[in-house]
Structure formats: C-alpha cells, structure tokens
Amino acid sequence: MLDEKPLVSIEKLRVEFETNDGVVVGVKDVSFQIRPGECVCVVGESGSGKSVSSLSLMRLVEYGGGTIAGGSLMLDTGDGKPIDLARQPKAAMRDIRGNQIGMIFQEPMTALNPVFTVGDQLTEGLIAHRGLDKKAARARALEILRQVRIPEPERRMDQYPHELSGGMRQRVVIAIAMACEPRLLICDEPTTALDVTIQAEILALIDRLKREKQIAVLFITHDMAVVAQMADRVVVMYRGDKVEEGPVEQIFENPREDYTRMLLAAVPRLGEMTGKPAPERLRLMRDGSVSAPEPIIVQNPKPLLTVKNLTTRFPVKGGILRRTVARVHAVEDVSFTLNAGETLSLVGESGCGKSTTGRSILRLVEPESGSVDLDGTDVLALSARALRRARRDMQMIFQDPFASLDPHMKLYDQVAEPLENYGIGSRSERQDRIAALFDRVELPRSFMRRYPHEMSGGQRQRIAIARALALNPRLIIADEAVSALDVSVQAQVLNLLMELQQDLGISMLFISHDMAVVERVSHHVGVMYLGRIVEIGTRQQVFENPQHSYTRQLMSAVPVADPRQKKISEDLNFRPIPSPIHPVDYTAKPSIYREVAPGHRVLVDPVTHS
C-alpha cells in the first residue's frame, strides 16, 4: 500500500539554458509527484527534458549551464516539513545529495572521478553522510559491490574507473547511489550499459529496495520494456512538455497521444524476426504504425573480415616493483568471418570481451596472437603508417559518446576532422558532406555550432555515428552504438545503418547487449562468455534454436514490453561470475566446437565435453 502523501512534488518546473542561439527552454511547466514506495518512469526522446527534470531535483542542472526559472521542487525530508529544493543554499544541497537523494547517472565514465579508486569513491559518501570509519565504510562498500554483481570486489576496490569495462563502471555508479540508502533514488538510464542478465538483476534490486525500504524511485529511460517492468506510473515528455501521464497499464494498453503510440511502436521486441531469413528495417509511420520493407539479403556473400584464433590479454601488476602477477584473459581464441555487406553481432555480458574484440581488430589494443584479415590485408602485420591508411576502411562507433568527443571542439569540427586528416575534398565539398551527415543522423544543421556538453546523451551518440560515416568506410565496428538512444531515435539510427549497408555495401560488426536489437539487425550472431564465443551461427539458428545454456539464459532475461508480464524476480539469486584473471603461467585450452548444423557451432565444455 503506497503512502498517500508524496515524497516529492514537482510543480510547474521551468528550466532555461543560455546558448549561442539565445535562451533555450529545456523544461516547460512540468508537474508530477512521487510517493514513497512508488516508481515513476519518465520517458521521451533524447532532448525531451527527462534528464533535465532529474538534474533539477539534485540542483545539478545549474552546473550544466541551466537555470531553474520557475516552479517548486518540494521534498519531504521526514520531519513533516517539506523543503523547496529550488531555493536551498548550496551547503544544504551538498548534504541532501547522496544522503536523502541518490542518483545513478547515464554515462558512467563522466560520473566517476578518473583519479580516485573505486573504493575511495564508494566510501566517500558513507564517511561523509553516515559517519562510518574507514574500515566500516570499506566493509559496507564491498557488500554493495557484491549486491550489484561485481566480480572480485576486493580487487575492484583498488582499481581506477578506466580499468573497468563500461558495464562494470555502470554497476559501480549504481553502488555509489545506493550506498547511503537514500529516500529518493533517481535512475537516469541506469541499465543502458548493462547486458540483459545483469539488467534483470539490477532492476530486481531497485524494485526490492523500493518495496522493502519504501524508497521513492524516479526512473528515466528510453527502454519501454524496462518501463513495463518497473513503473507504477509513467510520465511521457516531448520537447520539454509533459504530454501524457497515467498508470503503466493505461499508457501501454490505451495511450491517448499519437506520440506515446509512436514510442511504443518503435520498441524492438524479441521474437519479431522469427521465421525471417534476413534483417529488415523498421518503417515508422506518423500515426505510430509500422511496416517492414525488403529484407537485406546479400547475393553470393564474400568474406570481408576473417578473424582466426584472436587472443588479447592484459597484465595485472602487483607488488612494490609493479611486476606482472597475473593476466586478464579478455579475448581467448576467438574466430569468425564477416561477409561484405552483412552484419555479425557479438552479444554477451559486460566484461565478456566483446568490446575488446572490436578494439583488437582495429588494433586500438594490441592482440597477443591470432590473425585479422581485412579483404586480403593482414591488419596485425601493418606498420603504423599502413595501419593509419587501413583505418580509413575501418571505423568505430564507441560506447560512451561523451568520452569519444572532444569537449573543446564544436560539433562541425569534430565531424570534419577525419575528412581533413585524410585530405578529402575541398572546403566547400566538406561543408556539403558534413551538412548531409547531420541530415542523415536526424540532427538540425544549427547544431553544428554547438559543443558536446550542450547535447543530450542520445544526440551526442548521433554525432559519433556521423563522424564514423564521414570516410565512407567498408567496415563499421559499432560498440553499443544505439544503447544511449531512446526507442524512436534508436529505430531511426538502426534504419540508417541498415540503409547505408544496403546502399553502400558496408559491413558491420555490431557489439551489443540488447538481444531484441541484435535480432533485428543481424545476419549472423556470436554469443560471448568469459572471452570466448560459446555459440555462433546465422541469426535464425542462434535465436530460433539456441543450443548453449548461456544463450538460452540471455534470451530468458530479456524484459518484455508488457506491464502484465513482469519478469522482475522476487528472490535475487546472484550467481557468481567466474574470474577471467589467471596466473601468468596458466595455459588456456583451445576452443573446440560442435557443429549443430552447417555454420551453427557451439562451444564444447572442456569439463563435460558437451
């Protein structure tokens, strides 16, 4: 039974930003309430104002150039006297942040301080707000890291953020937000960087906190399946306005607004591609209906990228002399072939080695052994100068758009940079090319004069995609390229990538944890676990006849975009994640596969040989 008295009341909130083009209104007169033990999900496209609303509650919007120009943000602090957060002095807000209100941020690399260890950042709030000594704070921090399923938490406590994978960094951010057990938990895309199995457990963890401790949850997401699983009520936003609000069942089953219907129509659903031989673009209609165009079928496909026995390991340093005491087996004996004009997707949990595989192919990290052949060119044998020329044909779209963009450069200059580096076109030709790229990724040309911090997370990712497309590459490695995008823009960008593939014959290595998106875009799928491919085959083979137990587990963890089919588990059974770290003298066994059908291979378990 929900407490009738709201914990948070937002009344007629208005937030303005000063830009080079004048004042921009980020949020216009938005009002809603959150009660203890209730989860309110705010959904909408990137730039709709959903993150600005949450940053206003923490008064962090002021540090991003925003001003709370009107309205009130009432918070019940527990003494029966609500306070207006919009009018609190900075000292009072410092005590409220992390203590009364916890926040899980969208981009973990920018939310974590790169010069402090994970342990320092986790214990800071516990010491400041809970008055714990260092020993007690460390013990509590280790407990929270185990709750969010960080493997080897004792080792992680002494590591720095850059030493962790994207998904692992996000789990650290979640742990920091939950450390002091705040009364209001703001979740800004908290599971964006997480694979489906960990996402399911993190959502269950947040849901349990909500119920047991009567924490109010403000959940901001673009994933409508997550909304269906988590929300009690839903607020739909569009261009700074609240367009619809209601119970989650009403929003999904009887939406009043065309915009809400369009959002729901854009959700990729697992199983939609069953029986279809090849990827198909989503065609989104203005009324929210969907029609499917022709499948992307390549006649007589020929290999473009052949990877054989790729192995990448990282040293673990220890002791006073910082000697190598162990090694992380990030990628272990990985082999696959990607055909010209097709998409091969790599899926798996964060830390499974899928991103490291993409970086090893481009030699952004140096593999230890194996071969990478790009249309007859041995990539691993190239000199630095030859590699630079070869990279014109291979481009990468990174997972974290803010970290991959230069904060001091205007967006026009960032997209122009690869063209200038390779001396492509005259100045006017480059201007036309860049303008066309902005059009293709659905960004107004006026944005060319903006800087990355003036954009939402989804808009920044579209800039990263435009920059990768600038050189007309033959191979694009898309590392979680659409994970930061809301569903409607995600559908547009996926369509864009598939259109380019059809028009230009681009090949894609698509790295993702979103099983529904992978099913939509892939010709072939490789499932990775602990650095190895455990199952690989055509998309139909892997999705319609999964053979490995881990593949089946991934499928079952995918959230369903139906509030009446909640998958959030009542009991959290965290299974321990085996460590990919082995002693220096450890000899890894080769990957041996059983062929289920032509092209469909499953890893034989070295213990059971099954």
PDB file of N, CA, C and O in Angstrom, residues 468-531:
ATOM      1  N   ALA A 468      31.815   8.669 -37.720  1.00  0.00           N
ATOM      2  CA  ALA A 468      32.284   7.369 -38.212  1.00  0.00           C
ATOM      3  C   ALA A 468      31.929   7.161 -39.678  1.00  0.00           C
ATOM      4  O   ALA A 468      32.660   6.500 -40.419  1.00  0.00           O
ATOM      5  N   LEU A 469      30.806   7.741 -40.110  1.00  0.00           N
ATOM      6  CA  LEU A 469      30.353   7.570 -41.501  1.00  0.00           C
ATOM      7  C   LEU A 469      31.067   8.500 -42.475  1.00  0.00           C
ATOM      8  O   LEU A 469      30.986   8.313 -43.694  1.00  0.00           O
ATOM      9  N   ALA A 470      31.773   9.513 -41.946  1.00  0.00           N
ATOM     10  CA  ALA A 470      32.333  10.578 -42.792  1.00  0.00           C
ATOM     11  C   ALA A 470      33.258  10.043 -43.881  1.00  0.00           C
ATOM     12  O   ALA A 470      33.300  10.578 -44.992  1.00  0.00           O
ATOM     13  N   LEU A 471      34.021   8.989 -43.599  1.00  0.00           N
ATOM     14  CA  LEU A 471      35.024   8.490 -44.552  1.00  0.00           C
ATOM     15  C   LEU A 471      34.500   7.386 -45.464  1.00  0.00           C
ATOM     16  O   LEU A 471      35.272   6.788 -46.218  1.00  0.00           O
ATOM     17  N   ASN A 472      33.188   7.120 -45.430  1.00  0.00           N
ATOM     18  CA  ASN A 472      32.601   6.027 -46.213  1.00  0.00           C
ATOM     19  C   ASN A 472      33.361   4.714 -46.012  1.00  0.00           C
ATOM     20  O   ASN A 472      33.886   4.125 -46.967  1.00  0.00           O
ATOM     21  N   PRO A 473      33.467   4.225 -44.785  1.00  0.00           N
ATOM     22  CA  PRO A 473      34.258   3.018 -44.526  1.00  0.00           C
ATOM     23  C   PRO A 473      33.590   1.764 -45.075  1.00  0.00           C
ATOM     24  O   PRO A 473      32.388   1.740 -45.335  1.00  0.00           O
ATOM     25  N   ARG A 474      34.379   0.703 -45.240  1.00  0.00           N
ATOM     26  CA  ARG A 474      33.839  -0.583 -45.683  1.00  0.00           C
ATOM     27  C   ARG A 474      33.376  -1.419 -44.487  1.00  0.00           C
ATOM     28  O   ARG A 474      32.508  -2.278 -44.621  1.00  0.00           O
ATOM     29  N   LEU A 475      34.013  -1.178 -43.329  1.00  0.00           N
ATOM     30  CA  LEU A 475      33.664  -1.908 -42.116  1.00  0.00           C
ATOM     31  C   LEU A 475      33.416  -0.920 -40.986  1.00  0.00           C
ATOM     32  O   LEU A 475      34.242  -0.036 -40.740  1.00  0.00           O
ATOM     33  N   ILE A 476      32.272  -1.057 -40.329  1.00  0.00           N
ATOM     34  CA  ILE A 476      31.993  -0.256 -39.134  1.00  0.00           C
ATOM     35  C   ILE A 476      31.885  -1.211 -37.944  1.00  0.00           C
ATOM     36  O   ILE A 476      31.142  -2.202 -37.994  1.00  0.00           O
ATOM     37  N   ILE A 477      32.665  -0.923 -36.901  1.00  0.00           N
ATOM     38  CA  ILE A 477      32.541  -1.661 -35.647  1.00  0.00           C
ATOM     39  C   ILE A 477      31.712  -0.784 -34.719  1.00  0.00           C
ATOM     40  O   ILE A 477      32.156   0.278 -34.285  1.00  0.00           O
ATOM     41  N   ALA A 478      30.485  -1.189 -34.488  1.00  0.00           N
ATOM     42  CA  ALA A 478      29.542  -0.397 -33.686  1.00  0.00           C
ATOM     43  C   ALA A 478      29.490  -0.986 -32.287  1.00  0.00           C
ATOM     44  O   ALA A 478      28.881  -2.038 -32.066  1.00  0.00           O
ATOM     45  N   ASP A 479      30.162  -0.313 -31.327  1.00  0.00           N
ATOM     46  CA  ASP A 479      30.248  -0.806 -29.952  1.00  0.00           C
ATOM     47  C   ASP A 479      29.146  -0.154 -29.124  1.00  0.00           C
ATOM     48  O   ASP A 479      29.282   0.976 -28.686  1.00  0.00           O
ATOM     49  N   GLU A 480      28.037  -0.877 -28.937  1.00  0.00           N
ATOM     50  CA  GLU A 480      26.870  -0.344 -28.214  1.00  0.00           C
ATOM     51  C   GLU A 480      26.432   0.984 -28.829  1.00  0.00           C
ATOM     52  O   GLU A 480      26.134   1.952 -28.128  1.00  0.00           O
ATOM     53  N   ALA A 481      26.374   1.035 -30.169  1.00  0.00           N
ATOM     54  CA  ALA A 481      26.160   2.305 -30.870  1.00  0.00           C
ATOM     55  C   ALA A 481      24.797   2.918 -30.615  1.00  0.00           C
ATOM     56  O   ALA A 481      24.629   4.131 -30.772  1.00  0.00           O
ATOM     57  N   VAL A 482      23.797   2.124 -30.252  1.00  0.00           N
ATOM     58  CA  VAL A 482      22.453   2.681 -30.054  1.00  0.00           C
ATOM     59  C   VAL A 482      21.990   2.543 -28.612  1.00  0.00           C
ATOM     60  O   VAL A 482      20.837   2.827 -28.297  1.00  0.00           O
ATOM     61  N   SER A 483      22.888   2.146 -27.700  1.00  0.00           N
ATOM     62  CA  SER A 483      22.453   1.904 -26.326  1.00  0.00           C
ATOM     63  C   SER A 483      22.041   3.193 -25.622  1.00  0.00           C
ATOM     64  O   SER A 483      21.240   3.168 -24.702  1.00  0.00           O
ATOM     65  N   ALA A 484      22.591   4.348 -26.053  1.00  0.00           N
ATOM     66  CA  ALA A 484      22.265   5.617 -25.392  1.00  0.00           C
ATOM     67  C   ALA A 484      21.058   6.309 -26.022  1.00  0.00           C
ATOM     68  O   ALA A 484      20.716   7.414 -25.623  1.00  0.00           O
ATOM     69  N   LEU A 485      20.442   5.677 -27.008  1.00  0.00           N
ATOM     70  CA  LEU A 485      19.371   6.340 -27.748  1.00  0.00           C
ATOM     71  C   LEU A 485      17.995   5.873 -27.281  1.00  0.00           C
ATOM     72  O   LEU A 485      17.796   4.708 -26.934  1.00  0.00           O
ATOM     73  N   ASP A 486      17.041   6.805 -27.280  1.00  0.00           N
ATOM     74  CA  ASP A 486      15.667   6.443 -26.978  1.00  0.00           C
ATOM     75  C   ASP A 486      15.100   5.626 -28.139  1.00  0.00           C
ATOM     76  O   ASP A 486      15.664   5.607 -29.235  1.00  0.00           O
ATOM     77  N   VAL A 487      13.962   4.971 -27.907  1.00  0.00           N
ATOM     78  CA  VAL A 487      13.491   3.969 -28.867  1.00  0.00           C
ATOM     79  C   VAL A 487      13.210   4.527 -30.259  1.00  0.00           C
ATOM     80  O   VAL A 487      13.532   3.886 -31.255  1.00  0.00           O
ATOM     81  N   SER A 488      12.613   5.719 -30.352  1.00  0.00           N
ATOM     82  CA  SER A 488      12.277   6.234 -31.677  1.00  0.00           C
ATOM     83  C   SER A 488      13.530   6.609 -32.455  1.00  0.00           C
ATOM     84  O   SER A 488      13.666   6.304 -33.636  1.00  0.00           O
ATOM     85  N   VAL A 489      14.494   7.260 -31.775  1.00  0.00           N
ATOM     86  CA  VAL A 489      15.752   7.621 -32.442  1.00  0.00           C
ATOM     87  C   VAL A 489      16.576   6.363 -32.694  1.00  0.00           C
ATOM     88  O   VAL A 489      17.235   6.244 -33.726  1.00  0.00           O
ATOM     89  N   GLN A 490      16.518   5.401 -31.767  1.00  0.00           N
ATOM     90  CA  GLN A 490      17.210   4.135 -31.966  1.00  0.00           C
ATOM     91  C   GLN A 490      16.714   3.471 -33.245  1.00  0.00           C
ATOM     92  O   GLN A 490      17.513   2.986 -34.058  1.00  0.00           O
ATOM     93  N   ALA A 491      15.403   3.465 -33.423  1.00  0.00           N
ATOM     94  CA  ALA A 491      14.832   2.869 -34.636  1.00  0.00           C
ATOM     95  C   ALA A 491      15.324   3.610 -35.880  1.00  0.00           C
ATOM     96  O   ALA A 491      15.679   2.985 -36.886  1.00  0.00           O
ATOM     97  N   GLN A 492      15.382   4.958 -35.811  1.00  0.00           N
ATOM     98  CA  GLN A 492      15.866   5.744 -36.950  1.00  0.00           C
ATOM     99  C   GLN A 492      17.332   5.445 -37.247  1.00  0.00           C
ATOM    100  O   GLN A 492      17.731   5.306 -38.416  1.00  0.00           O
ATOM    101  N   VAL A 493      18.167   5.363 -36.194  1.00  0.00           N
ATOM    102  CA  VAL A 493      19.603   5.130 -36.395  1.00  0.00           C
ATOM    103  C   VAL A 493      19.858   3.717 -36.899  1.00  0.00           C
ATOM    104  O   VAL A 493      20.690   3.502 -37.781  1.00  0.00           O
ATOM    105  N   LEU A 494      19.125   2.733 -36.355  1.00  0.00           N
ATOM    106  CA  LEU A 494      19.261   1.367 -36.867  1.00  0.00           C
ATOM    107  C   LEU A 494      18.857   1.305 -38.337  1.00  0.00           C
ATOM    108  O   LEU A 494      19.530   0.664 -39.155  1.00  0.00           O
ATOM    109  N   ASN A 495      17.762   1.980 -38.665  1.00  0.00           N
ATOM    110  CA  ASN A 495      17.349   2.049 -40.072  1.00  0.00           C
ATOM    111  C   ASN A 495      18.425   2.701 -40.927  1.00  0.00           C
ATOM    112  O   ASN A 495      18.719   2.256 -42.039  1.00  0.00           O
ATOM    113  N   LEU A 496      19.022   3.780 -40.394  1.00  0.00           N
ATOM    114  CA  LEU A 496      20.085   4.495 -41.115  1.00  0.00           C
ATOM    115  C   LEU A 496      21.271   3.568 -41.375  1.00  0.00           C
ATOM    116  O   LEU A 496      21.788   3.491 -42.497  1.00  0.00           O
ATOM    117  N   LEU A 497      21.698   2.851 -40.344  1.00  0.00           N
ATOM    118  CA  LEU A 497      22.833   1.938 -40.508  1.00  0.00           C
ATOM    119  C   LEU A 497      22.503   0.841 -41.524  1.00  0.00           C
ATOM    120  O   LEU A 497      23.340   0.469 -42.352  1.00  0.00           O
ATOM    121  N   MET A 498      21.253   0.331 -41.478  1.00  0.00           N
ATOM    122  CA  MET A 498      20.864  -0.717 -42.428  1.00  0.00           C
ATOM    123  C   MET A 498      20.706  -0.167 -43.852  1.00  0.00           C
ATOM    124  O   MET A 498      21.027  -0.847 -44.826  1.00  0.00           O
ATOM    125  N   GLU A 499      20.216   1.086 -43.961  1.00  0.00           N
ATOM    126  CA  GLU A 499      20.132   1.731 -45.289  1.00  0.00           C
ATOM    127  C   GLU A 499      21.516   1.895 -45.893  1.00  0.00           C
ATOM    128  O   GLU A 499      21.737   1.614 -47.079  1.00  0.00           O
ATOM    129  N   LEU A 500      22.458   2.383 -45.088  1.00  0.00           N
ATOM    130  CA  LEU A 500      23.835   2.549 -45.566  1.00  0.00           C
ATOM    131  C   LEU A 500      24.426   1.205 -45.965  1.00  0.00           C
ATOM    132  O   LEU A 500      25.156   1.101 -46.959  1.00  0.00           O
ATOM    133  N   GLN A 501      24.098   0.198 -45.198  1.00  0.00           N
ATOM    134  CA  GLN A 501      24.584  -1.141 -45.525  1.00  0.00           C
ATOM    135  C   GLN A 501      24.045  -1.587 -46.883  1.00  0.00           C
ATOM    136  O   GLN A 501      24.784  -2.113 -47.720  1.00  0.00           O
ATOM    137  N   GLN A 502      22.742  -1.322 -47.115  1.00  0.00           N
ATOM    138  CA  GLN A 502      22.117  -1.734 -48.370  1.00  0.00           C
ATOM    139  C   GLN A 502      22.616  -0.887 -49.546  1.00  0.00           C
ATOM    140  O   GLN A 502      22.896  -1.411 -50.630  1.00  0.00           O
ATOM    141  N   ASP A 503      22.765   0.431 -49.317  1.00  0.00           N
ATOM    142  CA  ASP A 503      23.157   1.343 -50.398  1.00  0.00           C
ATOM    143  C   ASP A 503      24.637   1.245 -50.735  1.00  0.00           C
ATOM    144  O   ASP A 503      25.025   1.305 -51.905  1.00  0.00           O
ATOM    145  N   LEU A 504      25.484   1.121 -49.705  1.00  0.00           N
ATOM    146  CA  LEU A 504      26.938   1.215 -49.897  1.00  0.00           C
ATOM    147  C   LEU A 504      27.665  -0.102 -49.693  1.00  0.00           C
ATOM    148  O   LEU A 504      28.884  -0.171 -49.884  1.00  0.00           O
ATOM    149  N   GLY A 505      26.935  -1.133 -49.257  1.00  0.00           N
ATOM    150  CA  GLY A 505      27.581  -2.427 -49.047  1.00  0.00           C
ATOM    151  C   GLY A 505      28.490  -2.460 -47.834  1.00  0.00           C
ATOM    152  O   GLY A 505      29.444  -3.244 -47.777  1.00  0.00           O
ATOM    153  N   ILE A 506      28.212  -1.611 -46.830  1.00  0.00           N
ATOM    154  CA  ILE A 506      29.041  -1.572 -45.622  1.00  0.00           C
ATOM    155  C   ILE A 506      28.823  -2.848 -44.805  1.00  0.00           C
ATOM    156  O   ILE A 506      27.701  -3.326 -44.678  1.00  0.00           O
ATOM    157  N   SER A 507      29.912  -3.366 -44.249  1.00  0.00           N
ATOM    158  CA  SER A 507      29.821  -4.490 -43.314  1.00  0.00           C
ATOM    159  C   SER A 507      29.826  -3.941 -41.894  1.00  0.00           C
ATOM    160  O   SER A 507      30.494  -2.945 -41.623  1.00  0.00           O
ATOM    161  N   MET A 508      29.106  -4.605 -40.995  1.00  0.00           N
ATOM    162  CA  MET A 508      29.055  -4.139 -39.607  1.00  0.00           C
ATOM    163  C   MET A 508      29.369  -5.268 -38.641  1.00  0.00           C
ATOM    164  O   MET A 508      28.805  -6.362 -38.755  1.00  0.00           O
ATOM    165  N   LEU A 509      30.295  -4.964 -37.718  1.00  0.00           N
ATOM    166  CA  LEU A 509      30.461  -5.808 -36.539  1.00  0.00           C
ATOM    167  C   LEU A 509      29.705  -5.078 -35.436  1.00  0.00           C
ATOM    168  O   LEU A 509      30.125  -4.022 -34.975  1.00  0.00           O
ATOM    169  N   PHE A 510      28.568  -5.629 -35.059  1.00  0.00           N
ATOM    170  CA  PHE A 510      27.631  -4.937 -34.166  1.00  0.00           C
ATOM    171  C   PHE A 510      27.759  -5.537 -32.772  1.00  0.00           C
ATOM    172  O   PHE A 510      27.405  -6.692 -32.548  1.00  0.00           O
ATOM    173  N   ILE A 511      28.312  -4.755 -31.845  1.00  0.00           N
ATOM    174  CA  ILE A 511      28.536  -5.220 -30.478  1.00  0.00           C
ATOM    175  C   ILE A 511      27.415  -4.659 -29.604  1.00  0.00           C
ATOM    176  O   ILE A 511      27.221  -3.446 -29.540  1.00  0.00           O
ATOM    177  N   SER A 512      26.669  -5.531 -28.951  1.00  0.00           N
ATOM    178  CA  SER A 512      25.504  -5.055 -28.199  1.00  0.00           C
ATOM    179  C   SER A 512      25.125  -6.052 -27.112  1.00  0.00           C
ATOM    180  O   SER A 512      25.495  -7.221 -27.165  1.00  0.00           O
ATOM    181  N   HIS A 513      24.390  -5.548 -26.100  1.00  0.00           N
ATOM    182  CA  HIS A 513      23.805  -6.438 -25.095  1.00  0.00           C
ATOM    183  C   HIS A 513      22.294  -6.516 -25.278  1.00  0.00           C
ATOM    184  O   HIS A 513      21.627  -7.236 -24.545  1.00  0.00           O
ATOM    185  N   ASP A 514      21.743  -5.763 -26.255  1.00  0.00           N
ATOM    186  CA  ASP A 514      20.292  -5.694 -26.463  1.00  0.00           C
ATOM    187  C   ASP A 514      19.877  -6.786 -27.450  1.00  0.00           C
ATOM    188  O   ASP A 514      20.065  -6.658 -28.657  1.00  0.00           O
ATOM    189  N   MET A 515      19.318  -7.859 -26.913  1.00  0.00           N
ATOM    190  CA  MET A 515      19.004  -9.022 -27.742  1.00  0.00           C
ATOM    191  C   MET A 515      17.954  -8.717 -28.816  1.00  0.00           C
ATOM    192  O   MET A 515      18.014  -9.249 -29.924  1.00  0.00           O
ATOM    193  N   ALA A 516      16.978  -7.855 -28.490  1.00  0.00           N
ATOM    194  CA  ALA A 516      15.923  -7.531 -29.461  1.00  0.00           C
ATOM    195  C   ALA A 516      16.499  -6.735 -30.639  1.00  0.00           C
ATOM    196  O   ALA A 516      16.113  -6.946 -31.795  1.00  0.00           O
ATOM    197  N   VAL A 517      17.433  -5.813 -30.338  1.00  0.00           N
ATOM    198  CA  VAL A 517      18.080  -5.038 -31.414  1.00  0.00           C
ATOM    199  C   VAL A 517      18.957  -5.951 -32.263  1.00  0.00           C
ATOM    200  O   VAL A 517      18.959  -5.875 -33.492  1.00  0.00           O
ATOM    201  N   VAL A 518      19.696  -6.844 -31.603  1.00  0.00           N
ATOM    202  CA  VAL A 518      20.564  -7.787 -32.328  1.00  0.00           C
ATOM    203  C   VAL A 518      19.732  -8.656 -33.267  1.00  0.00           C
ATOM    204  O   VAL A 518      20.110  -8.894 -34.419  1.00  0.00           O
ATOM    205  N   GLU A 519      18.580  -9.112 -32.795  1.00  0.00           N
ATOM    206  CA  GLU A 519      17.714  -9.934 -33.640  1.00  0.00           C
ATOM    207  C   GLU A 519      17.243  -9.150 -34.871  1.00  0.00           C
ATOM    208  O   GLU A 519      17.116  -9.711 -35.960  1.00  0.00           O
ATOM    209  N   ARG A 520      17.030  -7.863 -34.723  1.00  0.00           N
ATOM    210  CA  ARG A 520      16.529  -7.021 -35.813  1.00  0.00           C
ATOM    211  C   ARG A 520      17.592  -6.778 -36.896  1.00  0.00           C
ATOM    212  O   ARG A 520      17.283  -6.775 -38.075  1.00  0.00           O
ATOM    213  N   VAL A 521      18.873  -6.591 -36.490  1.00  0.00           N
ATOM    214  CA  VAL A 521      19.884  -6.094 -37.450  1.00  0.00           C
ATOM    215  C   VAL A 521      20.817  -7.163 -38.002  1.00  0.00           C
ATOM    216  O   VAL A 521      21.539  -6.903 -38.966  1.00  0.00           O
ATOM    217  N   SER A 522      20.836  -8.365 -37.421  1.00  0.00           N
ATOM    218  CA  SER A 522      21.941  -9.304 -37.690  1.00  0.00           C
ATOM    219  C   SER A 522      21.663 -10.292 -38.815  1.00  0.00           C
ATOM    220  O   SER A 522      20.552 -10.793 -38.970  1.00  0.00           O
ATOM    221  N   HIS A 523      22.755 -10.591 -39.556  1.00  0.00           N
ATOM    222  CA  HIS A 523      22.765 -11.755 -40.441  1.00  0.00           C
ATOM    223  C   HIS A 523      23.313 -12.965 -39.678  1.00  0.00           C
ATOM    224  O   HIS A 523      22.808 -14.071 -39.810  1.00  0.00           O
ATOM    225  N   HIS A 524      24.385 -12.714 -38.901  1.00  0.00           N
ATOM    226  CA  HIS A 524      24.998 -13.765 -38.079  1.00  0.00           C
ATOM    227  C   HIS A 524      25.167 -13.249 -36.652  1.00  0.00           C
ATOM    228  O   HIS A 524      25.283 -12.036 -36.435  1.00  0.00           O
ATOM    229  N   VAL A 525      25.202 -14.161 -35.689  1.00  0.00           N
ATOM    230  CA  VAL A 525      25.332 -13.782 -34.269  1.00  0.00           C
ATOM    231  C   VAL A 525      26.359 -14.685 -33.597  1.00  0.00           C
ATOM    232  O   VAL A 525      26.348 -15.907 -33.786  1.00  0.00           O
ATOM    233  N   GLY A 526      27.258 -14.050 -32.811  1.00  0.00           N
ATOM    234  CA  GLY A 526      28.185 -14.787 -31.963  1.00  0.00           C
ATOM    235  C   GLY A 526      27.907 -14.421 -30.510  1.00  0.00           C
ATOM    236  O   GLY A 526      27.841 -13.242 -30.171  1.00  0.00           O
ATOM    237  N   VAL A 527      27.713 -15.422 -29.659  1.00  0.00           N
ATOM    238  CA  VAL A 527      27.445 -15.188 -28.236  1.00  0.00           C
ATOM    239  C   VAL A 527      28.750 -15.392 -27.472  1.00  0.00           C
ATOM    240  O   VAL A 527      29.379 -16.454 -27.590  1.00  0.00           O
ATOM    241  N   MET A 528      29.179 -14.364 -26.700  1.00  0.00           N
ATOM    242  CA  MET A 528      30.448 -14.429 -25.983  1.00  0.00           C
ATOM    243  C   MET A 528      30.246 -14.566 -24.479  1.00  0.00           C
ATOM    244  O   MET A 528      29.321 -13.989 -23.913  1.00  0.00           O
ATOM    245  N   TYR A 529      31.152 -15.346 -23.862  1.00  0.00           N
ATOM    246  CA  TYR A 529      31.144 -15.506 -22.409  1.00  0.00           C
ATOM    247  C   TYR A 529      32.580 -15.749 -21.958  1.00  0.00           C
ATOM    248  O   TYR A 529      33.256 -16.634 -22.488  1.00  0.00           O
ATOM    249  N   LEU A 530      33.047 -14.938 -21.012  1.00  0.00           N
ATOM    250  CA  LEU A 530      34.404 -15.059 -20.477  1.00  0.00           C
ATOM    251  C   LEU A 530      35.469 -15.123 -21.573  1.00  0.00           C
ATOM    252  O   LEU A 530      36.368 -15.950 -21.549  1.00  0.00           O
ATOM    253  N   GLY A 531      35.335 -14.214 -22.563  1.00  0.00           N
ATOM    254  CA  GLY A 531      36.362 -14.075 -23.584  1.00  0.00           C
ATOM    255  C   GLY A 531      36.247 -15.016 -24.762  1.00  0.00           C
ATOM    256  O   GLY A 531      36.986 -14.887 -25.742  1.00  0.00           O
TER     257      GLY A 531
END
